[in-house]
XYZ file of C-alpha atoms in Angstrom:
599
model
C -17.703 -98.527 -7.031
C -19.850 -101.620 -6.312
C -21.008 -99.754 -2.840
C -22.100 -96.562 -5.440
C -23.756 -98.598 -7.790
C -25.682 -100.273 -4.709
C -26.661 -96.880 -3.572
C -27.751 -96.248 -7.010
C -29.862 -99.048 -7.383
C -32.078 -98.334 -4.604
C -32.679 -95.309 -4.915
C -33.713 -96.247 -8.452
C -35.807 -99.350 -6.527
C -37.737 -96.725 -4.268
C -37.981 -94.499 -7.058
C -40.203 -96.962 -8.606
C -41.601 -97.419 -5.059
C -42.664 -94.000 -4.793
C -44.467 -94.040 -8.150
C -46.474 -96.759 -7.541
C -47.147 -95.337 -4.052
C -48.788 -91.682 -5.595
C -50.130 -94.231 -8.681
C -49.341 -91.046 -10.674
C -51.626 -88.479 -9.064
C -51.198 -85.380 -10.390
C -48.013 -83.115 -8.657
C -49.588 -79.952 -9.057
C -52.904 -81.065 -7.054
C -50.468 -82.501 -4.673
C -48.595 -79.079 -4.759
C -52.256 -77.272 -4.048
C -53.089 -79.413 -1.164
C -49.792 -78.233 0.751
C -49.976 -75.295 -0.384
C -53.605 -74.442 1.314
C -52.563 -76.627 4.766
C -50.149 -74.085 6.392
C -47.935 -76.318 8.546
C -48.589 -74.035 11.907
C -52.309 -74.598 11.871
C -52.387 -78.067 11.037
C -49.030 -79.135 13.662
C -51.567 -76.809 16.101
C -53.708 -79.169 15.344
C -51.889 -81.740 17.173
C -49.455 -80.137 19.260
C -49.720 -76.910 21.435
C -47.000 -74.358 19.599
C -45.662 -71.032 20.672
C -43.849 -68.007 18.645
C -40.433 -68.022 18.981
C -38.279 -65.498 17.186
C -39.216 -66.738 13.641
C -40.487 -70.112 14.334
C -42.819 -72.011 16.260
C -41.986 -74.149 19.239
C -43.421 -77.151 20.861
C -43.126 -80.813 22.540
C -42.032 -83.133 19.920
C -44.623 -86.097 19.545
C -42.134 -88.279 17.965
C -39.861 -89.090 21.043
C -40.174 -88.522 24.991
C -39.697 -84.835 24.711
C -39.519 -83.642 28.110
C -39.007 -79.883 27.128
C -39.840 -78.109 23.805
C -37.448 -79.573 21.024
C -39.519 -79.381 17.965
C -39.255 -76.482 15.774
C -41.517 -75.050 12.904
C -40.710 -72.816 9.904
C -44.033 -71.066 8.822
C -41.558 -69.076 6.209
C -40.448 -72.340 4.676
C -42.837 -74.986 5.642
C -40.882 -77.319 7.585
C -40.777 -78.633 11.011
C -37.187 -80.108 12.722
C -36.991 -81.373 16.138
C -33.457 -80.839 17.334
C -33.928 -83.681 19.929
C -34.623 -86.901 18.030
C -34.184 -85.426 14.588
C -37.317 -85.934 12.931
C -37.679 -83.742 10.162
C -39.814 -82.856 7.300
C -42.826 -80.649 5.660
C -47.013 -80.584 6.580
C -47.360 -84.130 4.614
C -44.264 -85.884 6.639
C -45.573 -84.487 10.058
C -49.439 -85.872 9.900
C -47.995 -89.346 7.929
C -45.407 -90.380 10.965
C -48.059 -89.196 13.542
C -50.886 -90.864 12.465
C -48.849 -93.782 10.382
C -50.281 -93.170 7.488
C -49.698 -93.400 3.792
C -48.606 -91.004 2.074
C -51.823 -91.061 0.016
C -54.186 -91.177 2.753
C -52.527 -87.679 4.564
C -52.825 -86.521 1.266
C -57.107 -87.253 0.913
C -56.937 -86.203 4.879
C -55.372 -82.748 4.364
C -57.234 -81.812 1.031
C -60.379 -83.271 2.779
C -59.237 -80.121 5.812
C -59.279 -77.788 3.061
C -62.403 -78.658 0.923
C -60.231 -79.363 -1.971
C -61.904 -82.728 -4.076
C -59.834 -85.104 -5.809
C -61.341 -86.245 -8.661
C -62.964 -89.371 -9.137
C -60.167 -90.520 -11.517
C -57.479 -90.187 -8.926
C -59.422 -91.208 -6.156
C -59.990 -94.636 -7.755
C -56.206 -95.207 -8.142
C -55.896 -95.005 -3.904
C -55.225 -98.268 -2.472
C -56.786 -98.365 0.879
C -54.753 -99.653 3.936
C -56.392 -102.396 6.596
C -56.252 -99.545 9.082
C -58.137 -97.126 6.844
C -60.943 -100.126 6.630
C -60.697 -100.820 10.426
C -61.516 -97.065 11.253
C -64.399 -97.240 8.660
C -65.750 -100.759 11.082
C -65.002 -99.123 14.516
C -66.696 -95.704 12.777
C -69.440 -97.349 12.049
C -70.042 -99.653 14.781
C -69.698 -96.244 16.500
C -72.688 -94.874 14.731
C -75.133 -97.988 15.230
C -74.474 -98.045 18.906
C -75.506 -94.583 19.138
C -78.202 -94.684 17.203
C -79.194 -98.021 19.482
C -78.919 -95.625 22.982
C -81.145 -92.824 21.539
C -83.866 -95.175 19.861
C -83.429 -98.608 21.053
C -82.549 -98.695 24.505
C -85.182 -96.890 27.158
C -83.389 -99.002 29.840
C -79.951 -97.880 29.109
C -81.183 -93.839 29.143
C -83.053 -95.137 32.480
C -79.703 -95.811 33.486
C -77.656 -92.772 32.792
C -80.978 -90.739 34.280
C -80.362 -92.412 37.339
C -76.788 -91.961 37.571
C -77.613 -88.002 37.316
C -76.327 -87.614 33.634
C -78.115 -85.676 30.403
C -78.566 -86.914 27.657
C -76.679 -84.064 25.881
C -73.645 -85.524 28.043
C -73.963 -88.886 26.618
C -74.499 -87.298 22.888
C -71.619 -84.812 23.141
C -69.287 -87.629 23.719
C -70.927 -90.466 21.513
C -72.102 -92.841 23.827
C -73.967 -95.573 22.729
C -76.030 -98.550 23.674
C -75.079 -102.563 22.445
C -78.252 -104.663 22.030
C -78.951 -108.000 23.628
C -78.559 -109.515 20.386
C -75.633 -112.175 19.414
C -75.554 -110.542 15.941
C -76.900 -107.112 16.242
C -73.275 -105.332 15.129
C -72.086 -108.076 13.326
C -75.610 -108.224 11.433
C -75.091 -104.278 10.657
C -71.411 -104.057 9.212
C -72.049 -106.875 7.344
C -75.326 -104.897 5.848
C -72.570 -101.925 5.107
C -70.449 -104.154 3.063
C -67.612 -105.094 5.421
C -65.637 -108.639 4.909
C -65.651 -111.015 7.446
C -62.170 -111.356 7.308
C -61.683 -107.948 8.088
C -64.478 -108.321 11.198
C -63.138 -111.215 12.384
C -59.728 -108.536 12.358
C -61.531 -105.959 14.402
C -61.730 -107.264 17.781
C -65.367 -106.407 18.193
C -66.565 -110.137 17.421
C -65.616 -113.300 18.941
C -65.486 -116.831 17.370
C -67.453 -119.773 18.476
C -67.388 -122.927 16.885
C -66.733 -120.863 13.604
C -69.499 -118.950 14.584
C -69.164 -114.989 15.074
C -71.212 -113.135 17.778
C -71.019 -109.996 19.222
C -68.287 -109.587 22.179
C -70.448 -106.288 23.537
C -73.996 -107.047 23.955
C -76.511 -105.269 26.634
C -74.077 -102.930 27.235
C -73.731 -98.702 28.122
C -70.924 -98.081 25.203
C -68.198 -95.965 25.382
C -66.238 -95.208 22.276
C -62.552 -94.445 22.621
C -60.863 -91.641 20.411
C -57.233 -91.373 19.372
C -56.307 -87.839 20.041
C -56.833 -86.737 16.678
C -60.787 -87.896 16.965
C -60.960 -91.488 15.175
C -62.529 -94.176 16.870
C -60.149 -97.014 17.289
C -61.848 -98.920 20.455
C -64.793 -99.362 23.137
C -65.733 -99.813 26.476
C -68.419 -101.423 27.581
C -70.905 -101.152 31.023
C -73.336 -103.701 32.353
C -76.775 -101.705 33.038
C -77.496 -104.732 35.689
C -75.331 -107.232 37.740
C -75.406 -110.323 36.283
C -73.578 -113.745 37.670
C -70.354 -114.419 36.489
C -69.996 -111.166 34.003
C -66.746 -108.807 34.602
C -68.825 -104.924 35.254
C -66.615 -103.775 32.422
C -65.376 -105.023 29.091
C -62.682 -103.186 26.697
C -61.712 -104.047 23.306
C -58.907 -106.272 22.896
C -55.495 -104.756 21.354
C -55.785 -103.924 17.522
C -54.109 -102.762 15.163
C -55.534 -99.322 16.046
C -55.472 -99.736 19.561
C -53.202 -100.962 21.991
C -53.835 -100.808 25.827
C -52.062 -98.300 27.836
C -51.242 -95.772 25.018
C -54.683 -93.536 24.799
C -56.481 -91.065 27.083
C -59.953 -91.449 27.401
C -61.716 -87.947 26.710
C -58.172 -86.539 25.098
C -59.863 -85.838 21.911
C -62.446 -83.662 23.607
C -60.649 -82.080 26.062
C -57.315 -81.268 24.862
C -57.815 -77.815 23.427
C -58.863 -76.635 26.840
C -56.122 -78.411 28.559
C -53.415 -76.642 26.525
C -55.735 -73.043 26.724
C -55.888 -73.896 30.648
C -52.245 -74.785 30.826
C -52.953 -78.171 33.159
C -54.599 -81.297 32.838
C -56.596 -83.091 35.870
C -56.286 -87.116 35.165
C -58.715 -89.269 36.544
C -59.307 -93.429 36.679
C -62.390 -94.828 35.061
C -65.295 -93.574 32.160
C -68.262 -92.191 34.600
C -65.581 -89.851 36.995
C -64.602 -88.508 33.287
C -68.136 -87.814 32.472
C -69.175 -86.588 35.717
C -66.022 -83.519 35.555
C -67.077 -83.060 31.962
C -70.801 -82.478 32.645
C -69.693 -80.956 35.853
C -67.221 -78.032 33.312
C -64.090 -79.476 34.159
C -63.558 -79.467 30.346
C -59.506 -80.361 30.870
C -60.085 -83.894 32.488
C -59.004 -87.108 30.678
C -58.873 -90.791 32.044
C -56.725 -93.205 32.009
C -59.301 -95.860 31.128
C -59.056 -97.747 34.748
C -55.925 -98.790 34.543
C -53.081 -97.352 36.105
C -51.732 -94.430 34.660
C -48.647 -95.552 32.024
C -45.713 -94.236 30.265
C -47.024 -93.772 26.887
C -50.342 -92.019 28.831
C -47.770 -89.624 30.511
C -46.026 -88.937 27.143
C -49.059 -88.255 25.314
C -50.561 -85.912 27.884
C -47.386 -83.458 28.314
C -47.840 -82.745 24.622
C -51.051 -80.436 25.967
C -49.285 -79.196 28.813
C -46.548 -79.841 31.072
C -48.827 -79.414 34.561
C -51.111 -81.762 36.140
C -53.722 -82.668 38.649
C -54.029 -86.259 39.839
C -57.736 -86.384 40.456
C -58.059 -89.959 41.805
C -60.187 -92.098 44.880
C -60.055 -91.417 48.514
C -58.675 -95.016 49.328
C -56.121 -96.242 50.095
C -55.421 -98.193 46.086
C -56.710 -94.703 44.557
C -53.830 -92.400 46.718
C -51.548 -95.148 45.734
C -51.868 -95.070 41.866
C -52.166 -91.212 42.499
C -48.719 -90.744 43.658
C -47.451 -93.976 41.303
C -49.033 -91.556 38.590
C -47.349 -88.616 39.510
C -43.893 -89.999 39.905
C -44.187 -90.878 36.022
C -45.161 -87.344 35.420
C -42.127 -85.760 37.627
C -39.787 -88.218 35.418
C -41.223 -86.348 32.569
C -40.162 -83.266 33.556
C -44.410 -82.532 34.920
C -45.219 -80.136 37.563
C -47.646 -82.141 39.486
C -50.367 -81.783 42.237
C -52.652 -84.298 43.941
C -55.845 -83.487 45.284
C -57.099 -86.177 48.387
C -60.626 -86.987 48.520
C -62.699 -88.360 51.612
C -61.854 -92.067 52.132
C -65.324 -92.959 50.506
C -65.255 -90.486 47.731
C -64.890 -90.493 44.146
C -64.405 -88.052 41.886
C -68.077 -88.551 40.408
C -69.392 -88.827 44.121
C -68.015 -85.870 45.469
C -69.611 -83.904 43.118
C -73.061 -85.556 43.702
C -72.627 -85.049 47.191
C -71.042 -81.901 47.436
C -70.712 -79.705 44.288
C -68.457 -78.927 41.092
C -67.917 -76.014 43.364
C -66.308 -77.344 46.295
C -64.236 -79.885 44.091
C -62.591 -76.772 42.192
C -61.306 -75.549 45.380
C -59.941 -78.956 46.420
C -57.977 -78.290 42.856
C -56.929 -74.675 43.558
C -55.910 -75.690 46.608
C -53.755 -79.042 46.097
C -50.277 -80.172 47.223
C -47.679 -80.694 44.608
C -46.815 -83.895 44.595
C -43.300 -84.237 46.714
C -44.795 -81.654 49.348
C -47.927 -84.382 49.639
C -45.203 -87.215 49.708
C -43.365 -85.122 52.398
C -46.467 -84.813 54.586
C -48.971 -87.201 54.312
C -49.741 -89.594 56.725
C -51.782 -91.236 54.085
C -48.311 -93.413 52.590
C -48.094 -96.505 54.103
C -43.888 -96.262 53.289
C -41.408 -94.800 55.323
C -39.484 -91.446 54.938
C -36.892 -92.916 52.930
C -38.419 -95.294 50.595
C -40.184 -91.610 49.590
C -37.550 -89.917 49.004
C -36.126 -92.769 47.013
C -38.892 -93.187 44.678
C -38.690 -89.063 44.205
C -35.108 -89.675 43.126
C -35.273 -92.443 41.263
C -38.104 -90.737 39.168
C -35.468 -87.239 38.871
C -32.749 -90.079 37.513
C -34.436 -89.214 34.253
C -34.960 -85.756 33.734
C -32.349 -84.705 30.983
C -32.570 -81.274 32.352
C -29.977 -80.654 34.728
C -31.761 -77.361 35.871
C -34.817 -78.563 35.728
C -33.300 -81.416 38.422
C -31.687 -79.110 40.199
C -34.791 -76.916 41.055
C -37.219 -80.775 41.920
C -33.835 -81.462 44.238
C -34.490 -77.982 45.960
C -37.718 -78.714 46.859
C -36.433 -82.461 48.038
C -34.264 -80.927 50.423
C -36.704 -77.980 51.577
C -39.632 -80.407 52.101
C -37.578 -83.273 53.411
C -35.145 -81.418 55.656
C -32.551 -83.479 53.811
C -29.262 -81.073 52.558
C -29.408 -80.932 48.723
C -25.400 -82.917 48.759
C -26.789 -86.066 50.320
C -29.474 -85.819 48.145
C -27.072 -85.596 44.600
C -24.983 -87.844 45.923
C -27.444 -90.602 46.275
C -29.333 -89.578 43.345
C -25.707 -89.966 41.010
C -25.437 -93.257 42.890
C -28.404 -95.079 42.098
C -29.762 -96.052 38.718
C -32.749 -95.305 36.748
C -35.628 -97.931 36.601
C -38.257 -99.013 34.465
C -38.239 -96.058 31.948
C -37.001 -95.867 28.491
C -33.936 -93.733 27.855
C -34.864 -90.658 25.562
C -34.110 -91.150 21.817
C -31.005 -89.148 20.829
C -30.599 -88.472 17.086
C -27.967 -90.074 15.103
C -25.928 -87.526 13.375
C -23.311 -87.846 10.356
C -19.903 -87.859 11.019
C -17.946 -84.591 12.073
C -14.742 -84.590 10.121
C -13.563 -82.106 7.847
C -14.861 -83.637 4.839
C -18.312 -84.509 6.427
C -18.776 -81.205 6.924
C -17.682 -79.638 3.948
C -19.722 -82.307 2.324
C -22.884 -81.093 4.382
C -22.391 -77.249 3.369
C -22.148 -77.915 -0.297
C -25.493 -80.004 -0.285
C -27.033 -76.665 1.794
C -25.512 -74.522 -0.476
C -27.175 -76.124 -3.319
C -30.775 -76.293 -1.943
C -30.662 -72.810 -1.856
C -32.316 -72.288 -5.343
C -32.535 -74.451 -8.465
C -29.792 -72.802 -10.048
C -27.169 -73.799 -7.219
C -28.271 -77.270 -7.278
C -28.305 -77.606 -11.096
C -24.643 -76.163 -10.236
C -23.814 -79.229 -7.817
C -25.658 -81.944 -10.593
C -23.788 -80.684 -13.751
C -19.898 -80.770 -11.930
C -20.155 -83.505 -9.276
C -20.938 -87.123 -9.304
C -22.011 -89.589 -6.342
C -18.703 -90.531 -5.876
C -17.246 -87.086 -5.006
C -19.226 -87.818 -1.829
C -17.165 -90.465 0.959
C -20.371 -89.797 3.727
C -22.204 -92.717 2.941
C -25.611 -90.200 4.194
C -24.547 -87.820 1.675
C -24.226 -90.033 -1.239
C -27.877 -91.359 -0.521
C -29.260 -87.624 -0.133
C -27.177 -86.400 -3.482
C -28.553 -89.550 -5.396
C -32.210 -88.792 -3.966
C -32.311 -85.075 -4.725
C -31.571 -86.296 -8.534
C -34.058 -88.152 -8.554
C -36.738 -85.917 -6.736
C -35.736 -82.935 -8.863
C -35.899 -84.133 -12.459
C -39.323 -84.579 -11.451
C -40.395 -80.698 -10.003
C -41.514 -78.193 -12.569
C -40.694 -75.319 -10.106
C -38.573 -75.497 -6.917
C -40.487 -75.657 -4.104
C -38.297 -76.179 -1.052
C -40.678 -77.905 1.130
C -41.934 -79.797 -1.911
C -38.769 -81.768 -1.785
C -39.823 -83.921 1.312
C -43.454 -85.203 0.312
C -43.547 -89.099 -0.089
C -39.741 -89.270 1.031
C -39.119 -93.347 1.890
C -35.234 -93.245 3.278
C -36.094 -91.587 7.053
C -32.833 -90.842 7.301
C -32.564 -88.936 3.899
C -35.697 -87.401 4.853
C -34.322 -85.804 8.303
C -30.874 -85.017 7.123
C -32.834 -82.900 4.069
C -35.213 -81.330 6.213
C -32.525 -80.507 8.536
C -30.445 -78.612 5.851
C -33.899 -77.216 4.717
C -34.375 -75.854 7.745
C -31.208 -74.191 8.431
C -30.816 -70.719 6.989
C -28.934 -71.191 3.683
C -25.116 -69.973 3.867
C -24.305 -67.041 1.880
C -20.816 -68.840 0.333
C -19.571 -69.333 -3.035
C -20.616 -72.480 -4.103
C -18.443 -72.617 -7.029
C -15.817 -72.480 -4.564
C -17.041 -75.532 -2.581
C -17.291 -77.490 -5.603
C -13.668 -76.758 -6.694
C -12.634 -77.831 -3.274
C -14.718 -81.077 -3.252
C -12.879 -81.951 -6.089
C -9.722 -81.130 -5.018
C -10.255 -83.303 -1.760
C -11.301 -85.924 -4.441
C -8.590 -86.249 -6.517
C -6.581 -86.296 -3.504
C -7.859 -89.327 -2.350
C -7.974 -91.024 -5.766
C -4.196 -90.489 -6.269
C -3.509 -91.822 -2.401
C -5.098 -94.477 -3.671
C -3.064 -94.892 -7.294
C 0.178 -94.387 -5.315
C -0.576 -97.281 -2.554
C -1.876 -99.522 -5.949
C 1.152 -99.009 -7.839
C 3.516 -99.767 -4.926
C 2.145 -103.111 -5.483
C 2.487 -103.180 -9.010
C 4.866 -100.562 -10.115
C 5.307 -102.406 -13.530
C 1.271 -101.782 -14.081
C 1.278 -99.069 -17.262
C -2.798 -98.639 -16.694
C -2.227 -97.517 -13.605
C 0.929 -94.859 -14.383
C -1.215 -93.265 -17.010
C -3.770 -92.774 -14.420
C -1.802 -90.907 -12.339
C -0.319 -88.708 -14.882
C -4.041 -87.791 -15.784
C -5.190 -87.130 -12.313
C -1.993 -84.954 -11.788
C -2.348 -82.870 -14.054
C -6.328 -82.384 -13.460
C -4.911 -81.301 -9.781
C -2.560 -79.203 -11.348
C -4.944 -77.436 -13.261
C -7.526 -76.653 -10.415
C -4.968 -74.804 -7.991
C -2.933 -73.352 -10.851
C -5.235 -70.168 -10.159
C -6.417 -70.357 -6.763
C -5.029 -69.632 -3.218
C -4.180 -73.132 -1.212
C -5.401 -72.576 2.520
C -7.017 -75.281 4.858
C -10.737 -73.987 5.143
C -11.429 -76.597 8.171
């Protein structure tokens, strides 16, 4: 009783959370707003989908998906990966990818639409510190810009020289720091920006208490989060100078954290899922030099080697790739390093070689966009090249190893099965030597793939599960399951949170709206299990039937638990009474029905 009463309280505490959360916007401008974003487009909008049957199928951006796990109900506005077990409707999918409020993917998906909140609601948001972080970095953005195009003859001097147009540099917002200590800081603070919240963004340095400008005299290079904010820079030198690094990045953030974005992604992912392959390169000028050049699928990994989270984010575009990095040596090195993080991902992958001296903005200089496509068309998957080349400075075996250890894990046993064929075909090596030591060895440096965590499996659990589906199937059938059952006709402790919530969530709904349900849900858990059940087709069963059942299991367990209290205390009247009462409640519900064991 104290556990239900625990339950009940915080549900009742998030309850209040919630509230405070929407600060009482209206529901039925809420209601408009998902109505007009239809979950397909906008999920498109992230994540490359394809028809299947009656739903929509694609890599799940929530966990290490290495094949197509999340699912998407355009019928019933819901999306369920069957992998990790993220759930939920058009509102849950944009606020767990972009970790936002629910209030701001609210203003971001009517702002998709064209639908205006009114003045009267908008007042009542309460902006995040990321929100005001994107509106610095958006616009420092702006003023650097504006700096390269009117400000800065030296640093268009530069880019002329380098052999690339201006409508390169404005297509992906390049932009031009000033010599000045105070130029940016002088600007934001002009636009109304804190200095506590500067000092926050990572874009200023302290000195003596003193704030100046970390980029100054510098070609600028903003970096995009896939979805098109910008959350970082980079920043050039135009001349060497003594004792200044060529290249400076923002420090980590709050938006940004090293080693988890793609430069270019934003720009180029359409065409990378349209092409169906992605060619990844090393630093900012190869990136604009195969953009200009109309390879319009190339991203970068923002000179640094190519990392998990890099890997992760680019197989939601497309599971092929081209490693498009230097002749030398280091450059075939983090090439085939690269590739062995896309193989553990499930990737196809090919590597093209350059000339020894050659990059990829060089070899276009020198010889053509024409002559690099063919080096594309014509490239080696990656364990054929690690078969062949002469380039490797490792033996045969060490190869093969780092092959295997990268297959170690794929969950897909025919996926691994077909990368161990072409092992043994390129490697001469029989594909039983080849399981044998890939069973024997272990798996490094990757995380393990995120399994979900499902509710128990006995009989009760499950009958516990159908009778919640059952009664999302329409209002009636839920008002059904509220007006004969209680929370404590529910032993899943899952079940009991998801009965209590769907009390609360429906008292609240003028009309019943399915998807509706799972806007602004807190309890992740709750909010999967629901949109799991959503999802599912609903059962065509007699819910009355369940009910009676439920109870019977119920006052089952209430009088195994009488009988074990009064064999402690037999003389306890109280507890006789209770009993009698309960037995003749069980008497009456299988007076008229037909006993049999339904699991």
């Amino acid at each position: 009783m104290a556990h239900c009463c625990r339950i009940l309280w915080e549900y009742k505490f998030k309850g209040a959370l919630d509230s405070a959360i929407k600060e009482n916007m209206d529901n039925s401008l809420i209601d408009q707003i998902r109505q007009a974003n239809d979950i397909v487009d906008v999920v498109q909008s992230y994540v490359p989908l394809k028809h299947v049957g009656s739903n929509w199928r694609g890599i799940c951006p929530f966990h290490n998906d290495t094949k197509p796990s999340l699912y998407v109900s355009q019928p019933k506005q819901i999306f369920k990966c069957f992998a990790c077990g993220k759930a939920g409707n058009v509102f849950s999918f944009v606020q767990e990818y972009e970790k936002l409020s629910f209030i701001e993917t609210v203003k971001k998906l009517a702002a998709r639409v064209g639908i205006q909140i009114p003045e009267h609601e908008r007042t009542k948001v309460i902006s995040t510190k990321r929100q005001h972080l994107l509106q610095v970095y958006k616009s420092a953005a702006e003023f650097y810009c504006e700096n390269l195009f009117t400000h800065s003859e030296s640093a268009l001097e530069y880019l002329a020289s380098r052999k690339f147009s201006a409508k390169t540099a404005k297509a992906l917002g390049l932009g031009y720091a000033l010599s000045s200590n105070k130029g940016l800081l002088n600007h934001l603070m002009k636009e109304g920006f804190s200095v506590s919240l500067l000092k926050e963004s990572g874009l200023f340095g302290e000195y003596s208490g003193d704030l100046r400008d970390i980029f100054r005299d510098r070609l600028i290079f903003p970096i995009h989060n896939n979805t098109g904010e910008v959350i970082a820079f980079g920043g050039r030198i135009l001349e060497p100078k003594e004792n200044t690094g060529k290249y400076i990045n923002s420090p980590g953030t709050e938006l940004y954290t090293k080693g988890k974005e793609l430069y270019g992604l934003f720009q180029t992912k359409y065409n990378i899922s349209k092409l169906d392959y992605s060619v990844v390169c090393e630093g900012y000028f190869d990136f604009l030099r195969l953009y200009e050049s109309g390879f319009i699928n190339a991203v970068a990994s923002l000179g640094t080697s190519l990392t998990e989270d890099q890997v992760y984010l680019l197989n939601r575009f497309s599971s092929k790739t081209v490693m498009l990095y230097d002749g030398d040596a280091a450059g075939i090195k983090a090439a085939v390093r690269g590739g062995l993080l896309c193989l553990a991902r499930g990737m196809q992958v090919r590597l093209v070689i350059l000339p020894e001296n050659e990059d990829p903005d060089s070899f276009i200089l020198n010889r053509g966009a024409t002559a690099l496509a063919q080096l594309i068309k014509e490239a080696p998957d990656l364990i054929s090249f690690m078969a062949q080349s002469e380039k490797l400075n490792i033996d045969i075996k060490e190869r093969i190893e780092q092959i295997l250890d990268a297959l170690r894990h794929l969950s897909d046993p025919i996926q691994r099965e077909l990368f161990l064929q072409q092992v043994s075909e390129n490697f001469g090596i029989s594909q039983n030597a080849l399981l044998s030591s890939l069973k024997r060895g272990s798996a490094r440096g990757l995380a393990p793939l995120s399994q979900a965590e499902q509710p128990g499996s006995s009989a009760a659990d499950l009958q516990q599960r159908l009778i919640l589906k059952a009664a999302l199937k329409d209002r009636e059938s839920y008002n059904l399951l509220a007006s004969e059952l209680a929370i404590d006709y529910f032993s899943n402790k899952l079940y009991r949170r998801l009965y209590l919530f769907l009390q609360e969530r429906l008292r609240d709904l003028d009309t019943y709206e399915p998807s509706a349900l799972l806007d602004n849900v807190e309890n992740s858990e709750v909010k999967d299990i629901l949109g799991e059940l959503l999802f599912e087709d609903s059962p065509q069963i007699d819910t009355k039937a369940l009910i009676k059942d439920l109870k019977l299991r119920k006052l089952k367990r209430d009088l195994e638990g009488l009988d074990q209290a009064i064999q402690e205390d037999s003389q306890n009247m109280e507890l006789l009474k209770e009993k009698e009462k309960l037995s003749r409640e069980y008497r009456r519900l299988t007076k008229r029905v037909v006993n049999k064991v339904l699991y």
